[in-house]
């Protein structure tokens, strides 16, 4: 019976993330995903233990409970912080170059080259977001602790045309799932917000949401991981499969590369706004990491099971047969003095 809980080292993943040292220490104690789980009944487990006293018991159920989703939350927050730190540094660099050119403190030609280089570097970083940001930072550099979402529009499906043709009922499906049971009724007396909410309720079971953007237009969203399926398979009753198009990100570094003084000031304003958004996302990611780490501490093994584990370990240590040695060596693989001290520090 293999040990169910191991210590997971996240050292280096938090380095440079902006989270405090205490949070980094806590995050290193996230239990790894369970590889093997005991499924025998209480009676059969007691019999097995009696027959083989040197065998170490499996880890606590609480450790397994915090293994999967909590590890995903920690990893998402850690990678988001690393990525956002990188973007913040590049935005600061671009901000400095734009300010320098506006003030005339540098050679104009050389200053323009620096702005171009900084904007190009930022564009490259933004293009790599999906593969390097941990799946929690969206195209506009927002982080809310959940998987990033892709915003899109459905061609020909807008609030004005829907209300003009009301009353009507729209049924939705994605990749063949859905149909008449997922329908939204649009009436002439509905407000734009009410119509959008009706469509949102119909689509929610399919992992798609609908809302109004700041201009009152109908916009949809789905998790970025689902987007490759959704974009080519969403269908609406009476229209069949419909065309979708991504809503572009608000950030456009390629447009921040120069121009006259007014254009430079506008670029500088947009860079500052992007920096403010990144700072908010950094705060949100730090909070999410602290919260997840606190849950790790709260989910420590209950004292009775700690005592049982200590008894098993002592029993195994007093036996010199092969099974006992195998249990001991398997349990101690990767357990360093530093990890033991870190665990004791949580008591």
mmCIF file of C-alpha atoms in Angstrom:
data_model
loop_
_atom_site.group_PDB
_atom_site.id
_atom_site.type_symbol
_atom_site.label_atom_id
_atom_site.label_comp_id
_atom_site.label_asym_id
_atom_site.label_seq_id
_atom_site.Cartn_x
_atom_site.Cartn_y
_atom_site.Cartn_z
ATOM 1 C CA UNK A 1 0.000 0.000 0.000
ATOM 2 C CA UNK A 2 1.751 3.138 -1.196
ATOM 3 C CA UNK A 3 1.914 6.359 0.736
ATOM 4 C CA UNK A 4 -0.962 8.570 -0.477
ATOM 5 C CA UNK A 5 0.540 11.924 0.356
ATOM 6 C CA UNK A 6 3.866 13.390 -0.665
ATOM 7 C CA UNK A 7 5.439 16.783 -0.291
ATOM 8 C CA UNK A 8 5.413 18.772 -3.463
ATOM 9 C CA UNK A 9 8.245 21.190 -4.026
ATOM 10 C CA UNK A 10 7.252 24.388 -5.726
ATOM 11 C CA UNK A 11 10.502 26.183 -5.013
ATOM 12 C CA UNK A 12 11.376 28.410 -7.891
ATOM 13 C CA UNK A 13 7.808 28.465 -9.191
ATOM 14 C CA UNK A 14 7.026 31.282 -6.785
ATOM 15 C CA UNK A 15 10.410 32.936 -7.112
ATOM 16 C CA UNK A 16 10.013 36.385 -8.525
ATOM 17 C CA UNK A 17 6.230 36.094 -8.330
ATOM 18 C CA UNK A 18 5.745 38.998 -5.925
ATOM 19 C CA UNK A 19 4.175 36.772 -3.233
ATOM 20 C CA UNK A 20 5.656 36.948 0.238
ATOM 21 C CA UNK A 21 8.198 34.478 1.577
ATOM 22 C CA UNK A 22 5.692 33.004 3.991
ATOM 23 C CA UNK A 23 3.272 32.284 1.169
ATOM 24 C CA UNK A 24 6.033 30.674 -0.859
ATOM 25 C CA UNK A 25 6.908 28.409 2.053
ATOM 26 C CA UNK A 26 3.287 27.378 2.456
ATOM 27 C CA UNK A 27 2.803 26.707 -1.244
ATOM 28 C CA UNK A 28 5.688 24.247 -1.203
ATOM 29 C CA UNK A 29 3.641 22.043 1.089
ATOM 30 C CA UNK A 30 0.843 21.337 -1.400
ATOM 31 C CA UNK A 31 0.123 17.596 -1.429
ATOM 32 C CA UNK A 32 0.787 15.847 -4.708
ATOM 33 C CA UNK A 33 -2.021 14.092 -6.538
ATOM 34 C CA UNK A 34 -2.754 10.659 -5.158
ATOM 35 C CA UNK A 35 -1.271 7.864 -7.255
ATOM 36 C CA UNK A 36 -2.855 5.000 -5.401
ATOM 37 C CA UNK A 37 -5.863 4.906 -3.076
ATOM 38 C CA UNK A 38 -6.959 2.238 -0.633
ATOM 39 C CA UNK A 39 -10.431 0.971 -1.521
ATOM 40 C CA UNK A 40 -10.758 -1.919 0.904
ATOM 41 C CA UNK A 41 -13.290 -1.937 3.730
ATOM 42 C CA UNK A 42 -12.379 -1.167 7.337
ATOM 43 C CA UNK A 43 -12.419 -4.860 8.281
ATOM 44 C CA UNK A 44 -10.266 -5.970 5.376
ATOM 45 C CA UNK A 45 -7.836 -3.113 5.972
ATOM 46 C CA UNK A 46 -7.469 -4.070 9.648
ATOM 47 C CA UNK A 47 -6.841 -7.679 8.643
ATOM 48 C CA UNK A 48 -4.185 -6.617 6.149
ATOM 49 C CA UNK A 49 -2.467 -4.438 8.736
ATOM 50 C CA UNK A 50 -2.480 -7.253 11.269
ATOM 51 C CA UNK A 51 -0.961 -9.643 8.771
ATOM 52 C CA UNK A 52 1.741 -7.176 7.730
ATOM 53 C CA UNK A 53 2.497 -4.867 10.691
ATOM 54 C CA UNK A 54 5.478 -3.324 8.955
ATOM 55 C CA UNK A 55 3.362 -1.939 6.122
ATOM 56 C CA UNK A 56 2.747 1.820 6.398
ATOM 57 C CA UNK A 57 -0.852 3.039 6.275
ATOM 58 C CA UNK A 58 -2.068 5.266 3.473
ATOM 59 C CA UNK A 59 -2.263 9.026 3.978
ATOM 60 C CA UNK A 60 -5.322 10.801 5.301
ATOM 61 C CA UNK A 61 -8.449 11.461 3.293
ATOM 62 C CA UNK A 62 -8.052 15.192 3.915
ATOM 63 C CA UNK A 63 -4.730 15.196 2.069
ATOM 64 C CA UNK A 64 -6.335 13.557 -0.951
ATOM 65 C CA UNK A 65 -9.246 15.985 -0.843
ATOM 66 C CA UNK A 66 -6.962 18.984 -1.275
ATOM 67 C CA UNK A 67 -4.826 17.349 -3.923
ATOM 68 C CA UNK A 68 -6.485 18.040 -7.256
ATOM 69 C CA UNK A 69 -8.402 21.270 -7.516
ATOM 70 C CA UNK A 70 -6.326 23.058 -4.887
ATOM 71 C CA UNK A 71 -3.079 22.214 -6.666
ATOM 72 C CA UNK A 72 -4.572 23.600 -9.871
ATOM 73 C CA UNK A 73 -5.454 26.847 -8.072
ATOM 74 C CA UNK A 74 -1.957 27.194 -6.620
ATOM 75 C CA UNK A 75 -0.258 26.436 -9.935
ATOM 76 C CA UNK A 76 -2.548 28.829 -11.821
ATOM 77 C CA UNK A 77 -1.835 31.660 -9.362
ATOM 78 C CA UNK A 78 1.920 31.014 -9.322
ATOM 79 C CA UNK A 79 2.258 31.004 -13.103
ATOM 80 C CA UNK A 80 -0.028 34.028 -13.396
ATOM 81 C CA UNK A 81 2.182 35.992 -11.004
ATOM 82 C CA UNK A 82 5.331 35.068 -12.916
ATOM 83 C CA UNK A 83 3.738 36.078 -16.217
ATOM 84 C CA UNK A 84 2.213 39.296 -14.885
ATOM 85 C CA UNK A 85 5.559 40.308 -13.360
ATOM 86 C CA UNK A 86 7.149 39.919 -16.777
ATOM 87 C CA UNK A 87 4.416 41.948 -18.500
ATOM 88 C CA UNK A 88 4.565 44.655 -15.824
ATOM 89 C CA UNK A 89 8.310 45.044 -16.339
ATOM 90 C CA UNK A 90 7.901 45.380 -20.088
ATOM 91 C CA UNK A 91 5.069 47.880 -19.715
ATOM 92 C CA UNK A 92 7.216 49.934 -17.339
ATOM 93 C CA UNK A 93 10.028 49.894 -19.898
ATOM 94 C CA UNK A 94 7.688 51.017 -22.674
ATOM 95 C CA UNK A 95 6.238 53.711 -20.426
ATOM 96 C CA UNK A 96 9.735 55.043 -19.754
ATOM 97 C CA UNK A 97 10.615 55.127 -23.451
ATOM 98 C CA UNK A 98 7.426 56.966 -24.386
ATOM 99 C CA UNK A 99 7.940 59.486 -21.589
ATOM 100 C CA UNK A 100 11.532 60.045 -22.666
ATOM 101 C CA UNK A 101 10.510 60.744 -26.249
ATOM 102 C CA UNK A 102 7.752 63.125 -25.174
ATOM 103 C CA UNK A 103 10.149 65.044 -22.954
ATOM 104 C CA UNK A 104 12.798 65.187 -25.683
ATOM 105 C CA UNK A 105 15.469 63.922 -23.306
ATOM 106 C CA UNK A 106 16.870 61.503 -25.889
ATOM 107 C CA UNK A 107 17.845 61.502 -29.521
ATOM 108 C CA UNK A 108 14.509 61.235 -31.423
ATOM 109 C CA UNK A 109 15.680 58.505 -33.797
ATOM 110 C CA UNK A 110 17.249 56.424 -31.062
ATOM 111 C CA UNK A 111 14.210 56.927 -28.847
ATOM 112 C CA UNK A 112 11.918 55.656 -31.613
ATOM 113 C CA UNK A 113 14.065 52.530 -31.976
ATOM 114 C CA UNK A 114 13.815 51.880 -28.226
ATOM 115 C CA UNK A 115 10.026 52.274 -28.342
ATOM 116 C CA UNK A 116 9.786 49.876 -31.298
ATOM 117 C CA UNK A 117 11.947 47.301 -29.513
ATOM 118 C CA UNK A 118 9.971 47.563 -26.258
ATOM 119 C CA UNK A 119 6.630 47.275 -28.078
ATOM 120 C CA UNK A 120 7.869 44.278 -30.092
ATOM 121 C CA UNK A 121 9.061 42.502 -26.947
ATOM 122 C CA UNK A 122 5.721 43.099 -25.251
ATOM 123 C CA UNK A 123 3.815 41.830 -28.291
ATOM 124 C CA UNK A 124 5.842 38.606 -28.199
ATOM 125 C CA UNK A 125 5.079 38.124 -24.508
ATOM 126 C CA UNK A 126 1.362 38.724 -25.039
ATOM 127 C CA UNK A 127 1.306 36.285 -27.958
ATOM 128 C CA UNK A 128 2.752 33.566 -25.692
ATOM 129 C CA UNK A 129 0.197 34.153 -22.923
ATOM 130 C CA UNK A 130 -1.826 30.948 -23.421
ATOM 131 C CA UNK A 131 1.253 28.756 -23.058
ATOM 132 C CA UNK A 132 3.082 30.653 -20.301
ATOM 133 C CA UNK A 133 0.486 32.332 -18.037
ATOM 134 C CA UNK A 134 -0.903 29.147 -16.464
ATOM 135 C CA UNK A 135 -4.373 29.409 -17.986
ATOM 136 C CA UNK A 136 -5.642 32.020 -15.527
ATOM 137 C CA UNK A 137 -4.814 35.306 -17.290
ATOM 138 C CA UNK A 138 -7.122 36.364 -20.119
ATOM 139 C CA UNK A 139 -6.275 38.331 -23.251
ATOM 140 C CA UNK A 140 -6.858 41.625 -21.417
ATOM 141 C CA UNK A 141 -4.523 40.574 -18.573
ATOM 142 C CA UNK A 142 -7.343 40.055 -16.079
ATOM 143 C CA UNK A 143 -7.059 37.391 -13.364
ATOM 144 C CA UNK A 144 -9.960 36.259 -11.171
ATOM 145 C CA UNK A 145 -8.751 32.864 -9.964
ATOM 146 C CA UNK A 146 -10.745 30.963 -12.589
ATOM 147 C CA UNK A 147 -9.589 29.580 -15.958
ATOM 148 C CA UNK A 148 -9.250 32.358 -18.535
ATOM 149 C CA UNK A 149 -12.167 32.853 -20.896
ATOM 150 C CA UNK A 150 -12.337 33.632 -24.601
ATOM 151 C CA UNK A 151 -14.810 36.348 -25.590
ATOM 152 C CA UNK A 152 -16.475 36.095 -28.998
ATOM 153 C CA UNK A 153 -19.433 37.220 -31.055
ATOM 154 C CA UNK A 154 -21.886 35.230 -33.152
ATOM 155 C CA UNK A 155 -22.249 36.763 -36.586
ATOM 156 C CA UNK A 156 -25.781 37.995 -37.194
ATOM 157 C CA UNK A 157 -26.875 37.467 -33.598
ATOM 158 C CA UNK A 158 -27.287 40.850 -31.922
ATOM 159 C CA UNK A 159 -29.764 42.313 -29.486
ATOM 160 C CA UNK A 160 -31.297 44.839 -31.899
ATOM 161 C CA UNK A 161 -32.146 42.265 -34.586
ATOM 162 C CA UNK A 162 -33.441 39.797 -32.006
ATOM 163 C CA UNK A 163 -35.813 42.366 -30.485
ATOM 164 C CA UNK A 164 -36.966 43.558 -33.894
ATOM 165 C CA UNK A 165 -38.034 39.996 -34.771
ATOM 166 C CA UNK A 166 -39.582 39.264 -31.368
ATOM 167 C CA UNK A 167 -41.300 37.236 -30.175
ATOM 168 C CA UNK A 168 -39.078 34.295 -31.068
ATOM 169 C CA UNK A 169 -37.498 31.295 -29.397
ATOM 170 C CA UNK A 170 -33.869 30.347 -29.990
ATOM 171 C CA UNK A 171 -32.526 26.891 -29.175
ATOM 172 C CA UNK A 172 -28.755 26.410 -28.931
ATOM 173 C CA UNK A 173 -26.394 23.477 -29.274
ATOM 174 C CA UNK A 174 -22.626 23.041 -29.143
ATOM 175 C CA UNK A 175 -20.943 20.026 -30.736
ATOM 176 C CA UNK A 176 -24.339 18.312 -30.938
ATOM 177 C CA UNK A 177 -25.187 18.843 -27.251
ATOM 178 C CA UNK A 178 -28.202 20.945 -26.338
ATOM 179 C CA UNK A 179 -31.114 21.439 -28.683
ATOM 180 C CA UNK A 180 -34.754 22.298 -27.915
ATOM 181 C CA UNK A 181 -34.314 21.816 -24.178
ATOM 182 C CA UNK A 182 -31.818 24.704 -24.104
ATOM 183 C CA UNK A 183 -33.886 27.532 -25.509
ATOM 184 C CA UNK A 184 -34.283 31.252 -24.867
ATOM 185 C CA UNK A 185 -37.482 33.177 -25.555
ATOM 186 C CA UNK A 186 -37.054 36.761 -26.715
ATOM 187 C CA UNK A 187 -40.075 39.070 -26.371
ATOM 188 C CA UNK A 188 -40.670 42.618 -27.532
ATOM 189 C CA UNK A 189 -41.156 43.947 -23.999
ATOM 190 C CA UNK A 190 -37.777 42.699 -22.736
ATOM 191 C CA UNK A 191 -34.929 45.090 -22.106
ATOM 192 C CA UNK A 192 -31.558 44.382 -23.716
ATOM 193 C CA UNK A 193 -30.225 43.129 -20.398
ATOM 194 C CA UNK A 194 -33.174 40.767 -19.903
ATOM 195 C CA UNK A 195 -32.764 39.343 -23.387
ATOM 196 C CA UNK A 196 -29.033 38.783 -22.802
ATOM 197 C CA UNK A 197 -29.752 37.040 -19.480
ATOM 198 C CA UNK A 198 -32.298 34.751 -21.140
ATOM 199 C CA UNK A 199 -29.704 33.697 -23.712
ATOM 200 C CA UNK A 200 -27.105 33.281 -20.964
ATOM 201 C CA UNK A 201 -29.377 30.901 -19.011
ATOM 202 C CA UNK A 202 -29.952 28.808 -22.131
ATOM 203 C CA UNK A 203 -26.260 28.537 -22.954
ATOM 204 C CA UNK A 204 -24.852 28.100 -19.430
ATOM 205 C CA UNK A 205 -25.203 24.259 -19.391
ATOM 206 C CA UNK A 206 -23.012 24.166 -22.510
ATOM 207 C CA UNK A 207 -20.195 26.106 -20.815
ATOM 208 C CA UNK A 208 -20.990 29.289 -22.765
ATOM 209 C CA UNK A 209 -22.170 32.598 -21.294
ATOM 210 C CA UNK A 210 -23.738 35.689 -22.841
ATOM 211 C CA UNK A 211 -23.718 39.295 -21.673
ATOM 212 C CA UNK A 212 -23.681 42.868 -22.926
ATOM 213 C CA UNK A 213 -20.415 44.678 -23.499
ATOM 214 C CA UNK A 214 -19.838 48.304 -22.519
ATOM 215 C CA UNK A 215 -21.415 49.419 -25.813
ATOM 216 C CA UNK A 216 -24.556 47.329 -25.304
ATOM 217 C CA UNK A 217 -23.574 44.682 -27.827
ATOM 218 C CA UNK A 218 -24.185 40.980 -27.291
ATOM 219 C CA UNK A 219 -20.956 39.157 -26.488
ATOM 220 C CA UNK A 220 -20.352 35.509 -25.590
ATOM 221 C CA UNK A 221 -17.591 33.800 -23.660
ATOM 222 C CA UNK A 222 -16.315 30.307 -22.917
ATOM 223 C CA UNK A 223 -13.253 28.850 -21.222
ATOM 224 C CA UNK A 224 -10.234 29.170 -23.516
ATOM 225 C CA UNK A 225 -9.771 25.403 -23.311
ATOM 226 C CA UNK A 226 -13.272 24.965 -24.812
ATOM 227 C CA UNK A 227 -12.898 27.583 -27.518
ATOM 228 C CA UNK A 228 -11.498 25.288 -30.264
ATOM 229 C CA UNK A 229 -14.666 23.164 -30.027
ATOM 230 C CA UNK A 230 -17.163 25.976 -29.515
ATOM 231 C CA UNK A 231 -15.977 28.219 -32.348
ATOM 232 C CA UNK A 232 -16.741 25.658 -35.060
ATOM 233 C CA UNK A 233 -19.764 23.874 -33.607
ATOM 234 C CA UNK A 234 -22.214 26.340 -32.068
ATOM 235 C CA UNK A 235 -25.619 26.133 -33.740
ATOM 236 C CA UNK A 236 -28.874 28.096 -33.400
ATOM 237 C CA UNK A 237 -32.334 26.832 -34.317
ATOM 238 C CA UNK A 238 -33.488 28.112 -37.704
ATOM 239 C CA UNK A 239 -29.953 29.152 -38.650
ATOM 240 C CA UNK A 240 -27.919 26.000 -38.288
ATOM 241 C CA UNK A 241 -24.248 26.302 -37.530
ATOM 242 C CA UNK A 242 -23.306 29.947 -37.077
ATOM 243 C CA UNK A 243 -20.048 31.796 -37.655
ATOM 244 C CA UNK A 244 -18.104 33.094 -34.672
ATOM 245 C CA UNK A 245 -15.371 35.677 -34.351
ATOM 246 C CA UNK A 246 -13.033 36.417 -31.456
ATOM 247 C CA UNK A 247 -13.313 39.722 -29.655
ATOM 248 C CA UNK A 248 -9.823 41.247 -29.975
ATOM 249 C CA UNK A 249 -7.869 42.166 -26.865
ATOM 250 C CA UNK A 250 -7.886 45.776 -25.702
ATOM 251 C CA UNK A 251 -4.087 45.829 -25.735
ATOM 252 C CA UNK A 252 -2.397 46.799 -28.996
ATOM 253 C CA UNK A 253 1.361 47.307 -28.450
ATOM 254 C CA UNK A 254 1.940 47.511 -32.201
ATOM 255 C CA UNK A 255 0.033 50.803 -32.147
ATOM 256 C CA UNK A 256 2.180 52.305 -29.380
ATOM 257 C CA UNK A 257 5.247 52.800 -31.504
ATOM 258 C CA UNK A 258 5.325 56.487 -32.252
ATOM 259 C CA UNK A 259 3.642 59.264 -34.198
ATOM 260 C CA UNK A 260 3.201 62.897 -33.266
ATOM 261 C CA UNK A 261 3.018 64.238 -29.726
ATOM 262 C CA UNK A 262 -0.735 63.599 -29.422
ATOM 263 C CA UNK A 263 -0.335 59.997 -30.551
ATOM 264 C CA UNK A 264 2.515 59.491 -28.081
ATOM 265 C CA UNK A 265 0.391 60.870 -25.225
ATOM 266 C CA UNK A 266 -2.481 58.556 -26.160
ATOM 267 C CA UNK A 267 -0.100 55.600 -26.258
ATOM 268 C CA UNK A 268 1.283 56.583 -22.871
ATOM 269 C CA UNK A 269 -2.244 56.751 -21.408
ATOM 270 C CA UNK A 270 -3.037 53.268 -22.726
ATOM 271 C CA UNK A 271 0.205 51.872 -21.326
ATOM 272 C CA UNK A 272 -0.557 53.373 -17.911
ATOM 273 C CA UNK A 273 -4.077 51.915 -18.003
ATOM 274 C CA UNK A 274 -2.658 48.503 -18.911
ATOM 275 C CA UNK A 275 -0.225 48.758 -16.002
ATOM 276 C CA UNK A 276 -3.056 49.521 -13.583
ATOM 277 C CA UNK A 277 -4.930 46.466 -14.824
ATOM 278 C CA UNK A 278 -1.840 44.289 -14.407
ATOM 279 C CA UNK A 279 -1.362 45.579 -10.838
ATOM 280 C CA UNK A 280 -4.951 44.630 -9.976
ATOM 281 C CA UNK A 281 -4.424 41.176 -11.457
ATOM 282 C CA UNK A 282 -1.185 40.763 -9.516
ATOM 283 C CA UNK A 283 -3.026 41.598 -6.290
ATOM 284 C CA UNK A 284 -5.794 39.131 -7.170
ATOM 285 C CA UNK A 285 -3.284 36.367 -7.964
ATOM 286 C CA UNK A 286 -1.372 37.001 -4.726
ATOM 287 C CA UNK A 287 -4.617 36.826 -2.752
ATOM 288 C CA UNK A 288 -5.613 33.593 -4.512
ATOM 289 C CA UNK A 289 -2.224 32.042 -3.762
ATOM 290 C CA UNK A 290 -2.399 33.067 -0.086
ATOM 291 C CA UNK A 291 -5.929 31.675 0.218
ATOM 292 C CA UNK A 292 -5.016 28.344 -1.373
ATOM 293 C CA UNK A 293 -1.916 28.047 0.818
ATOM 294 C CA UNK A 294 -4.016 28.696 3.920
ATOM 295 C CA UNK A 295 -6.331 25.875 2.877
ATOM 296 C CA UNK A 296 -3.314 23.573 2.716
ATOM 297 C CA UNK A 297 -2.466 24.439 6.321
ATOM 298 C CA UNK A 298 -6.083 23.988 7.455
ATOM 299 C CA UNK A 299 -6.256 20.562 5.826
ATOM 300 C CA UNK A 300 -3.407 18.980 7.799
ATOM 301 C CA UNK A 301 -3.697 15.366 8.899
ATOM 302 C CA UNK A 302 -5.938 14.917 11.990
ATOM 303 C CA UNK A 303 -4.006 14.048 15.207
ATOM 304 C CA UNK A 304 -5.399 10.455 15.524
ATOM 305 C CA UNK A 305 -4.098 9.587 12.061
ATOM 306 C CA UNK A 306 -0.775 11.221 12.821
ATOM 307 C CA UNK A 307 -0.435 8.915 15.831
ATOM 308 C CA UNK A 308 -1.337 5.872 13.733
ATOM 309 C CA UNK A 309 1.189 6.874 11.104
ATOM 310 C CA UNK A 310 3.871 7.296 13.787
ATOM 311 C CA UNK A 311 3.058 3.858 15.222
ATOM 312 C CA UNK A 312 3.262 2.266 11.782
ATOM 313 C CA UNK A 313 6.560 3.982 11.090
ATOM 314 C CA UNK A 314 8.030 2.887 14.426
ATOM 315 C CA UNK A 315 6.824 -0.674 13.833
ATOM 316 C CA UNK A 316 8.368 -0.737 10.384
ATOM 317 C CA UNK A 317 11.636 0.715 11.708
ATOM 318 C CA UNK A 318 11.920 -2.101 14.266
ATOM 319 C CA UNK A 319 11.700 -4.794 11.596
ATOM 320 C CA UNK A 320 14.547 -5.641 9.292
ATOM 321 C CA UNK A 321 12.719 -7.741 6.735
ATOM 322 C CA UNK A 322 12.480 -6.738 3.093
ATOM 323 C CA UNK A 323 8.900 -5.441 3.251
ATOM 324 C CA UNK A 324 9.728 -3.143 6.162
ATOM 325 C CA UNK A 325 12.811 -1.722 4.464
ATOM 326 C CA UNK A 326 10.843 -1.233 1.241
ATOM 327 C CA UNK A 327 8.108 0.690 3.087
ATOM 328 C CA UNK A 328 10.637 2.918 4.845
ATOM 329 C CA UNK A 329 12.692 3.745 1.786
ATOM 330 C CA UNK A 330 9.584 4.399 -0.328
ATOM 331 C CA UNK A 331 8.191 6.742 2.308
ATOM 332 C CA UNK A 332 11.415 8.721 2.661
ATOM 333 C CA UNK A 333 12.186 9.256 -1.025
ATOM 334 C CA UNK A 334 12.502 12.989 -1.624
ATOM 335 C CA UNK A 335 11.983 13.941 2.030
ATOM 336 C CA UNK A 336 14.798 16.306 2.919
ATOM 337 C CA UNK A 337 15.693 17.840 6.266
ATOM 338 C CA UNK A 338 14.363 21.196 5.041
ATOM 339 C CA UNK A 339 10.929 19.719 4.260
ATOM 340 C CA UNK A 340 10.691 18.051 7.642
ATOM 341 C CA UNK A 341 11.550 21.326 9.374
ATOM 342 C CA UNK A 342 8.992 23.173 7.236
ATOM 343 C CA UNK A 343 6.292 20.714 8.235
ATOM 344 C CA UNK A 344 7.191 20.940 11.916
ATOM 345 C CA UNK A 345 7.002 24.704 11.651
ATOM 346 C CA UNK A 346 3.272 24.439 10.845
ATOM 347 C CA UNK A 347 2.478 22.748 14.178
#
